PDB file of C-alpha atoms in Angstrom:
ATOM      1  CA  MET A 130       0.000  -0.169   0.089  1.00 95.00           C
ATOM      2  CA  VAL A 131       0.894   3.379  -0.792  1.00 96.00           C
ATOM      3  CA  LYS A 132       0.246   6.701   1.362  1.00 96.00           C
ATOM      4  CA  ILE A 133      -0.479   9.905  -0.901  1.00 96.00           C
ATOM      5  CA  GLU A 134      -1.291  13.374   0.050  1.00 95.00           C
ATOM      6  CA  GLY A 135      -3.174  15.925  -1.854  1.00 92.00           C
ATOM      7  CA  ASP A 136      -7.085  16.685  -2.775  1.00 93.00           C
ATOM      8  CA  SER A 137      -9.545  15.709  -5.448  1.00 95.00           C
ATOM      9  CA  TRP A 138      -6.657  16.161  -8.055  1.00 95.00           C
ATOM     10  CA  LEU A 139      -5.488  12.728  -6.774  1.00 95.00           C
ATOM     11  CA  ALA A 140      -8.285  11.027  -8.200  1.00 97.00           C
ATOM     12  CA  GLU A 141      -6.633   9.965 -11.657  1.00 97.00           C
ATOM     13  CA  SER A 142      -3.326   8.873  -9.994  1.00 97.00           C
ATOM     14  CA  ILE A 143      -5.400   6.666  -7.131  1.00 98.00           C
ATOM     15  CA  HIS A 144      -7.319   5.045 -10.394  1.00 98.00           C
ATOM     16  CA  LYS A 145      -4.463   4.171 -12.089  1.00 98.00           C
ATOM     17  CA  LEU A 146      -2.592   2.783  -9.320  1.00 98.00           C
ATOM     18  CA  THR A 147      -5.115   0.522  -8.037  1.00 97.00           C
ATOM     19  CA  GLN A 148      -6.083  -0.479 -11.771  1.00 97.00           C
ATOM     20  CA  ASN A 149      -2.717  -2.022 -11.627  1.00 97.00           C
ATOM     21  CA  GLY A 150      -2.966  -3.542  -8.373  1.00 97.00           C
ATOM     22  CA  VAL A 151      -1.232  -1.115  -6.050  1.00 98.00           C
ATOM     23  CA  PRO A 152      -3.596  -0.368  -3.050  1.00 98.00           C
ATOM     24  CA  VAL A 153      -3.884   3.452  -1.925  1.00 98.00           C
ATOM     25  CA  CYS A 154      -4.226   5.199   1.345  1.00 98.00           C
ATOM     26  CA  ALA A 155      -5.302   8.954   0.750  1.00 98.00           C
ATOM     27  CA  HIS A 156      -4.434  11.444   3.041  1.00 97.00           C
ATOM     28  CA  ILE A 157      -6.277  14.564   3.106  1.00 97.00           C
ATOM     29  CA  GLY A 158      -6.704  17.459   5.559  1.00 95.00           C
ATOM     30  CA  LEU A 159      -3.121  18.471   7.058  1.00 90.00           C
ATOM     31  CA  THR A 160      -1.086  17.065   4.565  1.00 89.00           C
ATOM     32  CA  PRO A 161       2.692  17.824   5.854  1.00 81.00           C
ATOM     33  CA  GLN A 162       4.450  17.239   2.492  1.00 83.00           C
ATOM     34  CA  SER A 163       2.404  20.382   1.524  1.00 83.00           C
ATOM     35  CA  VAL A 164       2.394  22.185   4.650  1.00 77.00           C
ATOM     36  CA  ASN A 165       4.184  25.414   3.148  1.00 77.00           C
ATOM     37  CA  VAL A 166       1.223  25.701   0.507  1.00 78.00           C
ATOM     38  CA  LEU A 167      -1.251  25.263   3.355  1.00 74.00           C
ATOM     39  CA  GLY A 168       0.417  28.191   5.216  1.00 76.00           C
ATOM     40  CA  GLY A 169       1.852  26.078   8.028  1.00 73.00           C
ATOM     41  CA  PHE A 170       0.470  23.310  10.489  1.00 77.00           C
ATOM     42  CA  LYS A 171      -2.946  24.592  10.609  1.00 83.00           C
ATOM     43  CA  ILE A 172      -6.519  22.907  11.062  1.00 87.00           C
ATOM     44  CA  GLN A 173      -7.927  22.375   7.822  1.00 91.00           C
ATOM     45  CA  GLY A 174     -11.889  22.230   7.111  1.00 93.00           C
ATOM     46  CA  LYS A 175     -12.539  24.934   9.733  1.00 92.00           C
ATOM     47  CA  THR A 176     -15.029  26.866   7.680  1.00 94.00           C
ATOM     48  CA  GLU A 177     -18.397  25.416   6.246  1.00 95.00           C
ATOM     49  CA  ASP A 178     -16.673  25.714   2.397  1.00 96.00           C
ATOM     50  CA  GLN A 179     -13.402  24.048   3.631  1.00 95.00           C
ATOM     51  CA  ALA A 180     -15.268  21.312   5.418  1.00 96.00           C
ATOM     52  CA  LYS A 181     -17.562  20.328   2.520  1.00 97.00           C
ATOM     53  CA  ASN A 182     -14.424  20.400   0.293  1.00 97.00           C
ATOM     54  CA  LEU A 183     -12.973  17.975   2.523  1.00 97.00           C
ATOM     55  CA  ILE A 184     -16.206  15.651   2.359  1.00 98.00           C
ATOM     56  CA  ASN A 185     -16.370  16.088  -1.389  1.00 98.00           C
ATOM     57  CA  THR A 186     -12.595  14.892  -1.663  1.00 98.00           C
ATOM     58  CA  ALA A 187     -13.211  11.839   0.491  1.00 98.00           C
ATOM     59  CA  LYS A 188     -16.137  10.652  -1.358  1.00 98.00           C
ATOM     60  CA  HIS A 189     -14.105  11.211  -4.881  1.00 98.00           C
ATOM     61  CA  LEU A 190     -11.044   9.728  -3.632  1.00 98.00           C
ATOM     62  CA  GLU A 191     -13.166   6.524  -2.573  1.00 98.00           C
ATOM     63  CA  GLU A 192     -14.742   6.276  -6.077  1.00 98.00           C
ATOM     64  CA  ALA A 193     -11.469   6.880  -7.546  1.00 98.00           C
ATOM     65  CA  GLY A 194     -10.160   3.402  -5.867  1.00 98.00           C
ATOM     66  CA  ALA A 195      -8.640   4.625  -2.129  1.00 98.00           C
ATOM     67  CA  ALA A 196      -8.733   1.599  -0.344  1.00 98.00           C
ATOM     68  CA  MET A 197      -8.546   3.688   3.150  1.00 98.00           C
ATOM     69  CA  LEU A 198      -8.464   7.428   4.188  1.00 98.00           C
ATOM     70  CA  LEU A 199      -5.994   9.148   6.442  1.00 97.00           C
ATOM     71  CA  ILE A 200      -7.266  12.489   7.530  1.00 96.00           C
ATOM     72  CA  GLU A 201      -5.302  14.690   9.674  1.00 92.00           C
ATOM     73  CA  CYS A 202      -5.969  17.802  12.041  1.00 90.00           C
ATOM     74  CA  VAL A 203      -9.668  18.663  11.126  1.00 93.00           C
ATOM     75  CA  PRO A 204     -12.388  19.407  13.495  1.00 93.00           C
ATOM     76  CA  SER A 205     -14.116  16.399  15.118  1.00 92.00           C
ATOM     77  CA  ILE A 206     -17.455  17.259  13.416  1.00 94.00           C
ATOM     78  CA  VAL A 207     -15.725  17.159   9.940  1.00 96.00           C
ATOM     79  CA  ALA A 208     -14.018  13.714  10.760  1.00 95.00           C
ATOM     80  CA  THR A 209     -17.282  12.317  11.641  1.00 95.00           C
ATOM     81  CA  GLN A 210     -19.184  13.449   8.594  1.00 97.00           C
ATOM     82  CA  ILE A 211     -16.218  12.058   6.422  1.00 97.00           C
ATOM     83  CA  SER A 212     -16.524   8.714   8.208  1.00 97.00           C
ATOM     84  CA  GLN A 213     -20.259   8.539   7.692  1.00 97.00           C
ATOM     85  CA  SER A 214     -19.950   9.572   4.007  1.00 97.00           C
ATOM     86  CA  VAL A 215     -17.582   6.714   2.886  1.00 98.00           C
ATOM     87  CA  SER A 216     -17.178   2.928   3.149  1.00 98.00           C
ATOM     88  CA  ILE A 217     -13.773   2.792   3.154  1.00 98.00           C
ATOM     89  CA  PRO A 218     -11.861   2.845   6.643  1.00 97.00           C
ATOM     90  CA  VAL A 219     -10.888   6.179   7.938  1.00 97.00           C
ATOM     91  CA  ILE A 220      -7.918   6.796  10.197  1.00 96.00           C
ATOM     92  CA  GLY A 221      -7.609  10.044  11.970  1.00 93.00           C
ATOM     93  CA  ILE A 222      -4.693  12.075  13.463  1.00 89.00           C
ATOM     94  CA  GLY A 223      -6.007  14.717  15.710  1.00 85.00           C
ATOM     95  CA  ALA A 224      -9.401  14.345  13.868  1.00 89.00           C
ATOM     96  CA  GLY A 225     -11.594  13.274  16.942  1.00 85.00           C
ATOM     97  CA  ALA A 226     -12.755  10.345  18.303  1.00 85.00           C
ATOM     98  CA  ASP A 227     -15.265   9.029  15.555  1.00 90.00           C
ATOM     99  CA  THR A 228     -12.983   7.930  12.807  1.00 93.00           C
ATOM    100  CA  ASP A 229     -12.568   3.891  12.542  1.00 93.00           C
ATOM    101  CA  THR A 230      -9.071   4.307  14.334  1.00 89.00           C
ATOM    102  CA  GLN A 231      -6.413   7.001  15.132  1.00 86.00           C
ATOM    103  CA  VAL A 232      -3.009   6.799  14.962  1.00 83.00           C
ATOM    104  CA  LEU A 233      -0.444   8.928  16.542  1.00 70.00           C
ATOM    105  CA  VAL A 234       2.696   9.894  14.826  1.00 67.00           C
ATOM    106  CA  LEU A 235       5.984   9.657  16.914  1.00 60.00           C
ATOM    107  CA  PRO A 236       6.943  13.334  16.642  1.00 56.00           C
ATOM    108  CA  THR A 237       3.679  14.589  18.010  1.00 54.00           C
ATOM    109  CA  VAL A 238       4.293  12.640  21.085  1.00 50.00           C
ATOM    110  CA  LYS A 239       4.977  15.097  23.992  1.00 49.00           C
ATOM    111  CA  ILE A 240       8.883  14.991  24.424  1.00 46.00           C
ATOM    112  CA  HIS A 241      10.067  18.258  24.871  1.00 43.00           C
ATOM    113  CA  PRO A 242       8.137  19.628  28.172  1.00 46.00           C
ATOM    114  CA  LEU A 243       7.984  23.152  26.604  1.00 44.00           C
ATOM    115  CA  LYS A 244       6.078  21.884  22.962  1.00 48.00           C
ATOM    116  CA  THR A 245       3.229  19.674  22.633  1.00 48.00           C
ATOM    117  CA  GLU A 246       0.588  19.115  19.971  1.00 53.00           C
ATOM    118  CA  THR A 247      -3.141  19.602  20.835  1.00 57.00           C
ATOM    119  CA  HIS A 248      -3.919  16.231  19.570  1.00 54.00           C
ATOM    120  CA  SER A 249      -1.300  14.624  21.611  1.00 52.00           C
ATOM    121  CA  ILE A 250      -2.869  12.621  24.551  1.00 49.00           C
ATOM    122  CA  PHE A 251       0.415  11.693  26.310  1.00 48.00           C
ATOM    123  CA  SER A 252       2.377  13.418  28.896  1.00 47.00           C
ATOM    124  CA  ALA A 253       6.174  11.809  28.629  1.00 44.00           C
ATOM    125  CA  ASN A 254       8.521  14.627  28.814  1.00 49.00           C
ATOM    126  CA  THR A 255      11.764  12.494  28.153  1.00 48.00           C
ATOM    127  CA  VAL A 256      12.994   9.668  25.559  1.00 47.00           C
ATOM    128  CA  ASN A 257      13.047   7.468  28.295  1.00 48.00           C
ATOM    129  CA  TYR A 258       9.097   7.372  29.350  1.00 64.00           C
ATOM    130  CA  LEU A 259       8.173   6.621  25.154  1.00 65.00           C
ATOM    131  CA  SER A 260       7.873   2.991  26.064  1.00 65.00           C
ATOM    132  CA  ILE A 261       5.403   3.732  28.800  1.00 70.00           C
ATOM    133  CA  GLU A 262       3.561   5.803  26.316  1.00 69.00           C
ATOM    134  CA  PHE A 263       3.555   3.316  23.589  1.00 69.00           C
ATOM    135  CA  HIS A 264       2.047   0.875  26.270  1.00 69.00           C
ATOM    136  CA  ASN A 265      -0.581   3.643  27.180  1.00 73.00           C
ATOM    137  CA  TYR A 266      -1.443   3.945  23.348  1.00 70.00           C
ATOM    138  CA  THR A 267      -1.702   0.180  23.218  1.00 68.00           C
ATOM    139  CA  LEU A 268      -4.092   0.264  26.276  1.00 68.00           C
ATOM    140  CA  ILE A 269      -6.253   3.195  24.456  1.00 67.00           C
ATOM    141  CA  THR A 270      -6.362   1.373  21.192  1.00 62.00           C
ATOM    142  CA  PHE A 271      -7.003  -2.099  22.081  1.00 58.00           C
ATOM    143  CA  ARG A 272      -9.399  -1.490  24.860  1.00 58.00           C
ATOM    144  CA  CYS A 273     -11.356   0.936  22.869  1.00 55.00           C
ATOM    145  CA  LEU A 274     -11.083   3.831  25.199  1.00 56.00           C
ATOM    146  CA  ARG A 275     -12.158   7.055  23.823  1.00 59.00           C
ATOM    147  CA  ILE A 276     -10.070  10.319  23.119  1.00 61.00           C
ATOM    148  CA  THR A 277     -11.875  12.839  25.088  1.00 63.00           C
ATOM    149  CA  ARG A 278     -12.734  16.516  23.850  1.00 64.00           C
ATOM    150  CA  LYS A 279      -9.428  17.889  24.972  1.00 66.00           C
ATOM    151  CA  HIS A 280      -7.549  15.821  22.387  1.00 64.00           C
ATOM    152  CA  MET A 281     -10.067  17.147  19.412  1.00 64.00           C
ATOM    153  CA  PHE A 282     -10.476  20.494  17.463  1.00 63.00           C
ATOM    154  CA  CYS A 283     -13.747  21.623  17.683  1.00 61.00           C
ATOM    155  CA  ILE A 284     -15.750  24.235  15.849  1.00 62.00           C
ATOM    156  CA  ILE A 285     -19.441  25.369  15.277  1.00 59.00           C
ATOM    157  CA  LEU A 286     -20.855  25.571  11.916  1.00 57.00           C
ATOM    158  CA  LEU A 287     -23.806  27.553  11.263  1.00 49.00           C
TER     159      LEU A 287
END
């Protein structure tokens, strides 16, 4: 499986890859490889138009053949709508608790005492605690404990 980041314009590439037997994970929302184009590491899908675009993009990429969807740093309500709009698995990174599952990328684990990411659920201050944090993450994942509101991005859509 390959993971590719982008928007609806990925549909043709996804179709070609899947047609040739390569499963694709489509990554939308905050796409780190395009962070400079997006204006930095910022929440995506905050406005109604942006949210609708993400939902339509998810549908379009599923229709093109994406085997799964990774959504990053979007408000939880948008992630929920995306998850309900597609039939493929949806993985969230800082996208609330209503995706099929969540992942936490190692650099977002709080290692430095002065820096943390909003969607990081851990409290490690040194690399020595990483093994404990991975154990905690495993417990959260396999015991299906829910991520709480303090680990989500929330907005109100009018």
